[in-house]
PDB file of C-alpha atoms and ligand atoms in Angstrom:
ATOM      1  CA  ILE A1019     116.528  42.909 207.867  1.00  0.00           C
ATOM      2  CA  LYS A1020     117.714  44.573 211.222  1.00  0.00           C
ATOM      3  CA  GLU A1021     118.310  40.877 212.328  1.00  0.00           C
ATOM      4  CA  VAL A1022     120.172  40.072 209.135  1.00  0.00           C
ATOM      5  CA  VAL A1023     122.462  42.895 209.223  1.00  0.00           C
ATOM      6  CA  LYS A1024     123.089  42.393 212.823  1.00  0.00           C
ATOM      7  CA  PHE A1025     123.770  38.638 212.305  1.00  0.00           C
ATOM      8  CA  ALA A1026     126.033  39.583 209.270  1.00  0.00           C
ATOM      9  CA  GLU A1027     127.810  42.395 211.388  1.00  0.00           C
ATOM     10  CA  GLU A1028     128.553  39.739 214.046  1.00  0.00           C
ATOM     11  CA  HIS A1029     130.604  37.790 211.423  1.00  0.00           C
ATOM     12  CA  PHE A1030     132.352  40.566 209.872  1.00  0.00           C
ATOM     13  CA  VAL A1031     130.093  40.639 206.827  1.00  0.00           C
ATOM     14  CA  ASN A1032     128.730  43.829 205.075  1.00  0.00           C
ATOM     15  CA  ILE A1033     125.442  43.713 203.486  1.00  0.00           C
ATOM     16  CA  ILE A1034     125.098  45.801 200.607  1.00  0.00           C
ATOM     17  CA  PRO A1035     121.437  46.075 199.521  1.00  0.00           C
ATOM     18  CA  GLU A1036     120.738  46.890 195.881  1.00  0.00           C
ATOM     19  CA  ILE A1037     117.732  49.222 194.911  1.00  0.00           C
ATOM     20  CA  GLU A1038     117.085  48.666 191.235  1.00  0.00           C
ATOM     21  CA  MET A1039     116.397  51.706 189.097  1.00  0.00           C
ATOM     22  CA  PRO A1040     115.381  52.854 186.719  1.00  0.00           C
ATOM     23  CA  GLY A1041     114.556  49.387 185.048  1.00  0.00           C
ATOM     24  CA  HIS A1042     113.198  46.080 186.814  1.00  0.00           C
ATOM     25  CA  ALA A1043     110.611  48.254 188.016  1.00  0.00           C
ATOM     26  CA  SER A1044     107.638  46.488 186.946  1.00  0.00           C
ATOM     27  CA  ALA A1045     106.410  45.706 190.499  1.00  0.00           C
ATOM     28  CA  ALA A1046     106.888  48.825 191.683  1.00  0.00           C
ATOM     29  CA  VAL A1047     105.099  50.745 188.859  1.00  0.00           C
ATOM     30  CA  ALA A1048     102.247  48.382 189.201  1.00  0.00           C
ATOM     31  CA  ALA A1049     102.009  49.425 192.675  1.00  0.00           C
ATOM     32  CA  TYR A1050     102.430  53.082 191.901  1.00  0.00           C
ATOM     33  CA  PRO A1051     101.426  53.648 188.371  1.00  0.00           C
ATOM     34  CA  ASN A1052     102.046  57.407 188.390  1.00  0.00           C
ATOM     35  CA  LEU A1053     105.745  56.335 188.548  1.00  0.00           C
ATOM     36  CA  ALA A1054     105.625  54.877 185.168  1.00  0.00           C
ATOM     37  CA  CYS A1055     105.643  57.186 181.809  1.00  0.00           C
ATOM     38  CA  PHE A1056     102.155  55.976 180.868  1.00  0.00           C
ATOM     39  CA  PRO A1057     100.161  55.024 184.222  1.00  0.00           C
ATOM     40  CA  SER A1058      97.336  52.648 183.747  1.00  0.00           C
ATOM     41  CA  PRO A1059      95.499  49.949 185.572  1.00  0.00           C
ATOM     42  CA  ASP A1060      96.871  47.497 183.266  1.00  0.00           C
ATOM     43  CA  LEU A1061     100.442  47.726 184.849  1.00  0.00           C
ATOM     44  CA  LYS A1062     100.535  44.049 186.572  1.00  0.00           C
ATOM     45  CA  VAL A1063     103.315  42.670 188.544  1.00  0.00           C
ATOM     46  CA  ILE A1064     104.876  40.475 186.100  1.00  0.00           C
ATOM     47  CA  GLU A1065     104.493  36.632 187.063  1.00  0.00           C
ATOM     48  CA  SER A1066     107.602  35.520 184.878  1.00  0.00           C
ATOM     49  CA  TRP A1067     110.975  36.619 184.648  1.00  0.00           C
ATOM     50  CA  GLY A1068     112.730  38.932 182.237  1.00  0.00           C
ATOM     51  CA  VAL A1069     113.061  42.468 181.051  1.00  0.00           C
ATOM     52  CA  PHE A1070     110.072  44.365 180.888  1.00  0.00           C
ATOM     53  CA  GLU A1071     109.558  47.888 179.348  1.00  0.00           C
ATOM     54  CA  ASP A1072     107.556  49.663 182.072  1.00  0.00           C
ATOM     55  CA  VAL A1073     110.423  51.275 184.024  1.00  0.00           C
ATOM     56  CA  PHE A1074     110.464  54.371 186.187  1.00  0.00           C
ATOM     57  CA  CYS A1075     109.515  57.581 184.356  1.00  0.00           C
ATOM     58  CA  ALA A1076     112.883  59.735 184.436  1.00  0.00           C
ATOM     59  CA  GLY A1077     110.731  62.688 183.340  1.00  0.00           C
ATOM     60  CA  LYS A1078     108.447  63.094 186.679  1.00  0.00           C
ATOM     61  CA  GLU A1079     109.726  64.561 189.878  1.00  0.00           C
ATOM     62  CA  GLU A1080     107.673  62.410 191.536  1.00  0.00           C
ATOM     63  CA  THR A1081     109.479  59.351 190.682  1.00  0.00           C
ATOM     64  CA  PHE A1082     112.879  61.031 192.103  1.00  0.00           C
ATOM     65  CA  VAL A1083     110.882  61.911 195.546  1.00  0.00           C
ATOM     66  CA  PHE A1084     109.854  58.393 195.868  1.00  0.00           C
ATOM     67  CA  LEU A1085     113.286  56.707 195.265  1.00  0.00           C
ATOM     68  CA  GLU A1086     114.663  59.031 197.665  1.00  0.00           C
ATOM     69  CA  ASP A1087     111.866  58.401 200.473  1.00  0.00           C
ATOM     70  CA  VAL A1088     113.080  54.269 199.639  1.00  0.00           C
ATOM     71  CA  LEU A1089     116.406  55.048 199.994  1.00  0.00           C
ATOM     72  CA  LYS A1090     115.935  57.015 202.990  1.00  0.00           C
ATOM     73  CA  GLU A1091     114.211  53.717 204.562  1.00  0.00           C
ATOM     74  CA  VAL A1092     117.175  51.753 203.112  1.00  0.00           C
ATOM     75  CA  MET A1093     119.621  53.997 204.515  1.00  0.00           C
ATOM     76  CA  ALA A1094     118.360  53.553 208.190  1.00  0.00           C
ATOM     77  CA  LEU A1095     118.608  49.684 207.782  1.00  0.00           C
ATOM     78  CA  PHE A1096     121.590  49.092 206.222  1.00  0.00           C
ATOM     79  CA  PRO A1097     124.852  50.985 207.710  1.00  0.00           C
ATOM     80  CA  SER A1098     126.901  49.921 204.401  1.00  0.00           C
ATOM     81  CA  GLU A1099     128.545  52.949 202.809  1.00  0.00           C
ATOM     82  CA  TYR A1100     127.853  51.228 199.540  1.00  0.00           C
ATOM     83  CA  ILE A1101     124.433  51.137 198.222  1.00  0.00           C
ATOM     84  CA  HIS A1102     123.744  49.483 194.964  1.00  0.00           C
ATOM     85  CA  ILE A1103     121.206  51.317 192.593  1.00  0.00           C
ATOM     86  CA  GLY A1104     121.239  48.752 189.720  1.00  0.00           C
ATOM     87  CA  GLY A1105     120.805  50.538 186.471  1.00  0.00           C
ATOM     88  CA  ASP A1106     121.122  47.139 184.258  1.00  0.00           C
ATOM     89  CA  GLU A1107     118.676  46.370 181.618  1.00  0.00           C
ATOM     90  CA  CYS A1108     116.428  49.198 181.114  1.00  0.00           C
ATOM     91  CA  PRO A1109     114.593  49.377 177.846  1.00  0.00           C
ATOM     92  CA  LYS A1110     114.218  52.894 176.582  1.00  0.00           C
ATOM     93  CA  SER A1111     111.187  52.238 174.473  1.00  0.00           C
ATOM     94  CA  ARG A1112     108.774  54.119 176.834  1.00  0.00           C
ATOM     95  CA  TRP A1113     111.145  56.921 177.583  1.00  0.00           C
ATOM     96  CA  GLU A1114     111.274  57.380 173.740  1.00  0.00           C
ATOM     97  CA  LYS A1115     107.546  58.175 173.414  1.00  0.00           C
ATOM     98  CA  CYS A1116     106.917  59.807 176.964  1.00  0.00           C
ATOM     99  CA  PRO A1117     106.197  63.617 176.892  1.00  0.00           C
ATOM    100  CA  ASN A1118     107.777  63.925 180.217  1.00  0.00           C
ATOM    101  CA  CYS A1119     111.111  62.149 179.459  1.00  0.00           C
ATOM    102  CA  GLN A1120     111.271  63.930 176.135  1.00  0.00           C
ATOM    103  CA  LYS A1121     110.647  67.426 177.953  1.00  0.00           C
ATOM    104  CA  ARG A1122     113.522  66.526 180.534  1.00  0.00           C
ATOM    105  CA  ILE A1123     115.731  65.682 177.421  1.00  0.00           C
ATOM    106  CA  LYS A1124     114.926  68.562 175.781  1.00  0.00           C
ATOM    107  CA  GLU A1125     115.187  71.106 179.010  1.00  0.00           C
ATOM    108  CA  LEU A1126     118.705  69.557 180.137  1.00  0.00           C
ATOM    109  CA  GLY A1127     119.989  69.469 176.324  1.00  0.00           C
ATOM    110  CA  LEU A1128     120.677  65.529 176.326  1.00  0.00           C
ATOM    111  CA  LYS A1129     121.568  63.882 173.403  1.00  0.00           C
ATOM    112  CA  ASN A1130     119.438  60.773 173.836  1.00  0.00           C
ATOM    113  CA  GLU A1131     117.606  58.401 176.137  1.00  0.00           C
ATOM    114  CA  HIS A1132     121.093  57.137 177.269  1.00  0.00           C
ATOM    115  CA  GLU A1133     122.152  60.320 178.517  1.00  0.00           C
ATOM    116  CA  LEU A1134     118.717  60.330 180.350  1.00  0.00           C
ATOM    117  CA  GLN A1135     119.611  57.268 182.106  1.00  0.00           C
ATOM    118  CA  SER A1136     122.822  58.950 183.169  1.00  0.00           C
ATOM    119  CA  TYR A1137     121.340  61.843 184.615  1.00  0.00           C
ATOM    120  CA  PHE A1138     118.844  59.301 186.417  1.00  0.00           C
ATOM    121  CA  ILE A1139     122.093  57.711 187.963  1.00  0.00           C
ATOM    122  CA  LYS A1140     123.672  60.901 188.714  1.00  0.00           C
ATOM    123  CA  ARG A1141     120.958  62.526 190.153  1.00  0.00           C
ATOM    124  CA  MET A1142     120.532  59.577 192.678  1.00  0.00           C
ATOM    125  CA  GLU A1143     124.345  59.445 193.304  1.00  0.00           C
ATOM    126  CA  LYS A1144     124.167  63.071 194.365  1.00  0.00           C
ATOM    127  CA  PHE A1145     121.335  62.202 196.769  1.00  0.00           C
ATOM    128  CA  LEU A1146     123.232  59.192 198.281  1.00  0.00           C
ATOM    129  CA  ASN A1147     126.770  61.233 198.356  1.00  0.00           C
ATOM    130  CA  ALA A1148     125.155  63.857 200.307  1.00  0.00           C
ATOM    131  CA  ASN A1149     123.891  61.252 202.895  1.00  0.00           C
ATOM    132  CA  GLY A1150     127.411  59.979 203.088  1.00  0.00           C
ATOM    133  CA  ARG A1151     126.974  56.702 201.024  1.00  0.00           C
ATOM    134  CA  GLN A1152     128.440  55.605 197.701  1.00  0.00           C
ATOM    135  CA  ILE A1153     126.873  54.083 194.769  1.00  0.00           C
ATOM    136  CA  PHE A1154     127.475  50.786 192.813  1.00  0.00           C
ATOM    137  CA  GLY A1155     125.991  50.308 189.531  1.00  0.00           C
ATOM    138  CA  TRP A1156     125.877  47.382 186.902  1.00  0.00           C
ATOM    139  CA  ASP A1157     128.290  48.324 183.772  1.00  0.00           C
ATOM    140  CA  GLU A1158     125.050  50.021 181.530  1.00  0.00           C
ATOM    141  CA  ILE A1159     125.563  53.034 183.931  1.00  0.00           C
ATOM    142  CA  LEU A1160     128.663  53.892 181.540  1.00  0.00           C
ATOM    143  CA  GLU A1161     126.156  54.330 178.897  1.00  0.00           C
ATOM    144  CA  GLY A1162     125.518  58.065 178.630  1.00  0.00           C
ATOM    145  CA  GLY A1163     128.018  58.910 181.134  1.00  0.00           C
ATOM    146  CA  LEU A1164     129.461  57.376 184.432  1.00  0.00           C
ATOM    147  CA  ALA A1165     128.236  59.243 187.757  1.00  0.00           C
ATOM    148  CA  PRO A1166     131.369  60.930 189.231  1.00  0.00           C
ATOM    149  CA  ASN A1167     131.991  58.570 192.107  1.00  0.00           C
ATOM    150  CA  ALA A1168     130.496  55.334 191.059  1.00  0.00           C
ATOM    151  CA  THR A1169     131.971  52.034 191.476  1.00  0.00           C
ATOM    152  CA  VAL A1170     131.158  49.755 188.220  1.00  0.00           C
ATOM    153  CA  MET A1171     130.104  46.013 188.383  1.00  0.00           C
ATOM    154  CA  SER A1172     131.237  44.737 185.329  1.00  0.00           C
ATOM    155  CA  TRP A1173     128.737  41.747 184.597  1.00  0.00           C
ATOM    156  CA  ARG A1174     128.345  41.680 180.751  1.00  0.00           C
ATOM    157  CA  GLY A1175     131.795  40.875 180.087  1.00  0.00           C
ATOM    158  CA  GLU A1176     134.850  42.658 181.203  1.00  0.00           C
ATOM    159  CA  SER A1177     134.763  45.460 178.879  1.00  0.00           C
ATOM    160  CA  GLY A1178     132.853  47.694 180.975  1.00  0.00           C
ATOM    161  CA  GLY A1179     135.089  47.104 183.868  1.00  0.00           C
ATOM    162  CA  ILE A1180     138.169  48.004 181.777  1.00  0.00           C
ATOM    163  CA  ALA A1181     136.490  51.046 180.362  1.00  0.00           C
ATOM    164  CA  ALA A1182     135.594  52.257 184.052  1.00  0.00           C
ATOM    165  CA  ALA A1183     139.125  51.501 185.433  1.00  0.00           C
ATOM    166  CA  ARG A1184     140.494  53.402 182.488  1.00  0.00           C
ATOM    167  CA  GLU A1185     138.285  56.330 183.729  1.00  0.00           C
ATOM    168  CA  LYS A1186     139.843  55.796 187.334  1.00  0.00           C
ATOM    169  CA  HIS A1187     136.489  54.369 188.700  1.00  0.00           C
ATOM    170  CA  LYS A1188     136.491  51.558 190.965  1.00  0.00           C
ATOM    171  CA  VAL A1189     135.358  48.181 189.537  1.00  0.00           C
ATOM    172  CA  ILE A1190     133.995  45.037 190.722  1.00  0.00           C
ATOM    173  CA  MET A1191     134.301  42.245 188.093  1.00  0.00           C
ATOM    174  CA  THR A1192     131.356  39.656 187.770  1.00  0.00           C
ATOM    175  CA  PRO A1193     131.365  38.588 184.309  1.00  0.00           C
ATOM    176  CA  GLU A1194     128.579  36.331 183.491  1.00  0.00           C
ATOM    177  CA  ASP A1195     130.756  33.857 181.490  1.00  0.00           C
ATOM    178  CA  TYR A1196     132.946  33.040 184.541  1.00  0.00           C
ATOM    179  CA  VAL A1197     131.001  33.802 187.709  1.00  0.00           C
ATOM    180  CA  TYR A1198     127.244  33.406 187.363  1.00  0.00           C
ATOM    181  CA  PHE A1199     126.610  30.561 189.900  1.00  0.00           C
ATOM    182  CA  ASP A1200     122.983  30.313 188.380  1.00  0.00           C
ATOM    183  CA  HIS A1201     124.332  28.638 185.523  1.00  0.00           C
ATOM    184  CA  ASN A1202     124.700  24.745 185.345  1.00  0.00           C
ATOM    185  CA  GLN A1203     127.518  23.393 186.730  1.00  0.00           C
ATOM    186  CA  GLY A1204     128.080  20.141 184.684  1.00  0.00           C
ATOM    187  CA  TYR A1205     127.116  18.221 181.725  1.00  0.00           C
ATOM    188  CA  SER A1206     124.965  15.561 183.297  1.00  0.00           C
ATOM    189  CA  LEU A1207     121.330  15.431 182.341  1.00  0.00           C
ATOM    190  CA  GLN A1208     120.781  14.930 185.885  1.00  0.00           C
ATOM    191  CA  GLU A1209     121.826  18.553 186.709  1.00  0.00           C
ATOM    192  CA  PRO A1210     118.922  20.377 188.109  1.00  0.00           C
ATOM    193  CA  LEU A1211     116.859  23.012 186.056  1.00  0.00           C
ATOM    194  CA  THR A1212     118.579  26.090 185.822  1.00  0.00           C
ATOM    195  CA  VAL A1213     118.744  29.330 183.599  1.00  0.00           C
ATOM    196  CA  GLY A1214     121.060  27.382 181.348  1.00  0.00           C
ATOM    197  CA  ARG A1215     124.668  27.971 180.120  1.00  0.00           C
ATOM    198  CA  LEU A1216     127.647  26.301 181.798  1.00  0.00           C
ATOM    199  CA  THR A1217     130.002  27.535 184.234  1.00  0.00           C
ATOM    200  CA  THR A1218     132.403  24.846 185.902  1.00  0.00           C
ATOM    201  CA  VAL A1219     134.540  24.844 188.667  1.00  0.00           C
ATOM    202  CA  HIS A1220     137.529  24.952 186.567  1.00  0.00           C
ATOM    203  CA  GLU A1221     136.253  27.715 184.392  1.00  0.00           C
ATOM    204  CA  VAL A1222     135.880  29.689 187.897  1.00  0.00           C
ATOM    205  CA  TYR A1223     139.201  28.811 188.879  1.00  0.00           C
ATOM    206  CA  ASN A1224     140.961  30.113 185.271  1.00  0.00           C
ATOM    207  CA  TYR A1225     139.177  33.335 185.479  1.00  0.00           C
ATOM    208  CA  ASN A1226     141.538  36.075 186.514  1.00  0.00           C
ATOM    209  CA  PRO A1227     139.466  39.185 187.872  1.00  0.00           C
ATOM    210  CA  THR A1228     142.107  41.472 186.832  1.00  0.00           C
ATOM    211  CA  PRO A1229     142.434  42.032 183.098  1.00  0.00           C
ATOM    212  CA  VAL A1230     146.499  42.378 182.903  1.00  0.00           C
ATOM    213  CA  ASP A1231     146.597  42.607 179.024  1.00  0.00           C
ATOM    214  CA  SER A1232     143.933  45.331 178.837  1.00  0.00           C
ATOM    215  CA  LEU A1233     144.932  47.671 181.664  1.00  0.00           C
ATOM    216  CA  THR A1234     148.218  49.257 183.029  1.00  0.00           C
ATOM    217  CA  ILE A1235     149.739  48.277 186.595  1.00  0.00           C
ATOM    218  CA  GLU A1236     148.002  51.708 187.609  1.00  0.00           C
ATOM    219  CA  GLN A1237     144.663  51.156 186.082  1.00  0.00           C
ATOM    220  CA  GLN A1238     144.608  47.644 187.711  1.00  0.00           C
ATOM    221  CA  LYS A1239     144.534  49.465 190.774  1.00  0.00           C
ATOM    222  CA  TYR A1240     140.909  50.078 190.102  1.00  0.00           C
ATOM    223  CA  ILE A1241     139.867  46.370 190.151  1.00  0.00           C
ATOM    224  CA  TYR A1242     138.655  46.394 193.699  1.00  0.00           C
ATOM    225  CA  GLY A1243     137.430  42.927 193.490  1.00  0.00           C
ATOM    226  CA  VAL A1244     135.286  40.220 192.131  1.00  0.00           C
ATOM    227  CA  GLN A1245     131.557  38.915 192.886  1.00  0.00           C
ATOM    228  CA  ALA A1246     129.754  35.990 192.178  1.00  0.00           C
ATOM    229  CA  ASN A1247     125.989  36.368 191.393  1.00  0.00           C
ATOM    230  CA  ILE A1248     123.377  33.792 191.783  1.00  0.00           C
ATOM    231  CA  TRP A1249     120.037  34.793 190.746  1.00  0.00           C
ATOM    232  CA  SER A1250     117.198  32.937 192.536  1.00  0.00           C
ATOM    233  CA  GLU A1251     114.782  32.369 189.861  1.00  0.00           C
ATOM    234  CA  TYR A1252     115.405  28.477 189.489  1.00  0.00           C
ATOM    235  CA  VAL A1253     116.885  28.345 193.338  1.00  0.00           C
ATOM    236  CA  THR A1254     113.628  26.460 194.428  1.00  0.00           C
ATOM    237  CA  SER A1255     114.964  25.445 197.918  1.00  0.00           C
ATOM    238  CA  PRO A1256     117.894  26.144 200.493  1.00  0.00           C
ATOM    239  CA  ALA A1257     119.105  22.597 199.455  1.00  0.00           C
ATOM    240  CA  LYS A1258     119.120  23.715 195.733  1.00  0.00           C
ATOM    241  CA  LEU A1259     120.974  27.019 196.756  1.00  0.00           C
ATOM    242  CA  ASN A1260     123.751  24.975 198.545  1.00  0.00           C
ATOM    243  CA  TYR A1261     124.000  22.840 195.457  1.00  0.00           C
ATOM    244  CA  MET A1262     124.416  25.886 192.905  1.00  0.00           C
ATOM    245  CA  LEU A1263     126.776  27.540 195.554  1.00  0.00           C
ATOM    246  CA  TYR A1264     129.157  24.779 196.204  1.00  0.00           C
ATOM    247  CA  PRO A1265     131.568  23.596 195.195  1.00  0.00           C
ATOM    248  CA  ARG A1266     131.870  26.616 192.886  1.00  0.00           C
ATOM    249  CA  LEU A1267     132.427  29.040 195.854  1.00  0.00           C
ATOM    250  CA  PHE A1268     135.728  27.285 196.580  1.00  0.00           C
ATOM    251  CA  PRO A1269     137.613  28.135 193.377  1.00  0.00           C
ATOM    252  CA  PHE A1270     135.835  31.738 193.403  1.00  0.00           C
ATOM    253  CA  ALA A1271     137.334  32.336 196.950  1.00  0.00           C
ATOM    254  CA  GLU A1272     140.736  31.478 195.611  1.00  0.00           C
ATOM    255  CA  ILE A1273     140.539  33.769 192.507  1.00  0.00           C
ATOM    256  CA  ALA A1274     139.486  36.636 194.950  1.00  0.00           C
ATOM    257  CA  TRP A1275     142.227  36.134 197.514  1.00  0.00           C
ATOM    258  CA  THR A1276     145.241  34.421 195.644  1.00  0.00           C
ATOM    259  CA  GLU A1277     147.646  35.843 193.552  1.00  0.00           C
ATOM    260  CA  THR A1278     148.018  34.354 189.942  1.00  0.00           C
ATOM    261  CA  LYS A1279     151.261  33.106 190.606  1.00  0.00           C
ATOM    262  CA  ASN A1280     150.251  31.334 193.803  1.00  0.00           C
ATOM    263  CA  LYS A1281     147.178  29.335 192.145  1.00  0.00           C
ATOM    264  CA  ASN A1282     147.501  25.739 192.105  1.00  0.00           C
ATOM    265  CA  TYR A1283     144.417  23.866 190.581  1.00  0.00           C
ATOM    266  CA  SER A1284     145.753  19.925 191.658  1.00  0.00           C
ATOM    267  CA  ASN A1285     146.498  21.287 194.902  1.00  0.00           C
ATOM    268  CA  LEU A1286     142.958  22.996 195.475  1.00  0.00           C
ATOM    269  CA  MET A1287     141.122  19.753 193.772  1.00  0.00           C
ATOM    270  CA  LEU A1288     143.099  17.106 195.403  1.00  0.00           C
ATOM    271  CA  LYS A1289     144.473  18.403 198.655  1.00  0.00           C
ATOM    272  CA  ARG A1290     141.823  21.166 200.000  1.00  0.00           C
ATOM    273  CA  PHE A1291     138.753  20.271 198.311  1.00  0.00           C
ATOM    274  CA  PRO A1292     138.331  16.670 200.224  1.00  0.00           C
ATOM    275  CA  HIS A1293     138.351  18.803 203.669  1.00  0.00           C
ATOM    276  CA  HIS A1294     135.709  21.468 202.368  1.00  0.00           C
ATOM    277  CA  ILE A1295     133.522  18.456 201.195  1.00  0.00           C
ATOM    278  CA  GLU A1296     133.733  16.770 204.517  1.00  0.00           C
ATOM    279  CA  LYS A1297     132.886  20.106 206.139  1.00  0.00           C
ATOM    280  CA  LEU A1298     129.611  20.561 204.081  1.00  0.00           C
ATOM    281  CA  GLU A1299     128.453  17.009 204.645  1.00  0.00           C
ATOM    282  CA  SER A1300     128.954  17.242 208.323  1.00  0.00           C
ATOM    283  CA  GLN A1301     126.966  20.565 208.106  1.00  0.00           C
ATOM    284  CA  LYS A1302     124.227  18.762 206.033  1.00  0.00           C
ATOM    285  CA  ARG A1303     124.967  21.170 203.071  1.00  0.00           C
ATOM    286  CA  LEU A1304     125.487  18.713 200.502  1.00  0.00           C
TER     287      LEU A1304
HETATM  288  C1  ACM B 622     122.373  41.123 185.873  1.00  0.00           C
HETATM  289  O1  ACM B 622     122.933  40.045 185.663  1.00  0.00           O
HETATM  290  N1  ACM B 622     121.317  41.566 185.043  1.00  0.00           N
HETATM  291  C2  ACM B 622     123.326  42.166 186.197  1.00  0.00           C
HETATM  292 ZN1   ZN B 623     108.840  59.045 181.336  1.00  0.00          ZN
END
């Protein structure tokens, strides 16, 4: 990690780590069963992918001790001001039945498990803020109330980002319908195996990360940027990674940096694309 961070710094790139909580934690609770609501030797590292019910217990103090320790190690490795703490896709089924989680809900006078998740994220934010860091969270962190200084990554569409901007929170737009590069990029049957769905170069190019119809000029200032996601479940080689990234990364760069009025699709495709393709070919990336 130190080498990667150094290489990135030399190229003016800031790496933001994501430590997922309280969901997507099945490997962690398999290794440390006490951190689950219902510890059991049956908790296994999952060998497929998806969203799983055994998440970090939000009622036990040791969960927070553990995660603060993890984040201390993360902060020592990553100088980034921002640290992503996930927050997405956390089923609440275990919390609903867990005596520790229910005790926490009662003691704090919380309304439901969404407010318990909000407590979880706010508590971790407080820890990171006290250490001079800021948090990113996926848009689920809006449910049950936003942590005071959180920046929201809006992935389940734009509505989470719109709501966060209206609450004067910084937003990164990354809606799955437009900027998920693990989707197919063409209609051909020869496209490689992916998670499915379709996101073409043209769709990426037509996406405007600033929802001008839903936000006032003042609120639009909270849209800090746009992010493309490529989840790697189906990315089986560096060559496939390049295939999934390019050429969609070119229109993506354009929507990140170019004002809408200056966008020009045919200029991008006919004038500039050929140079990019030539460069990638010479780098043996296509
Ligand atoms: C996400 O794609 N689960 C953020
Ligand atoms: Zn619990």
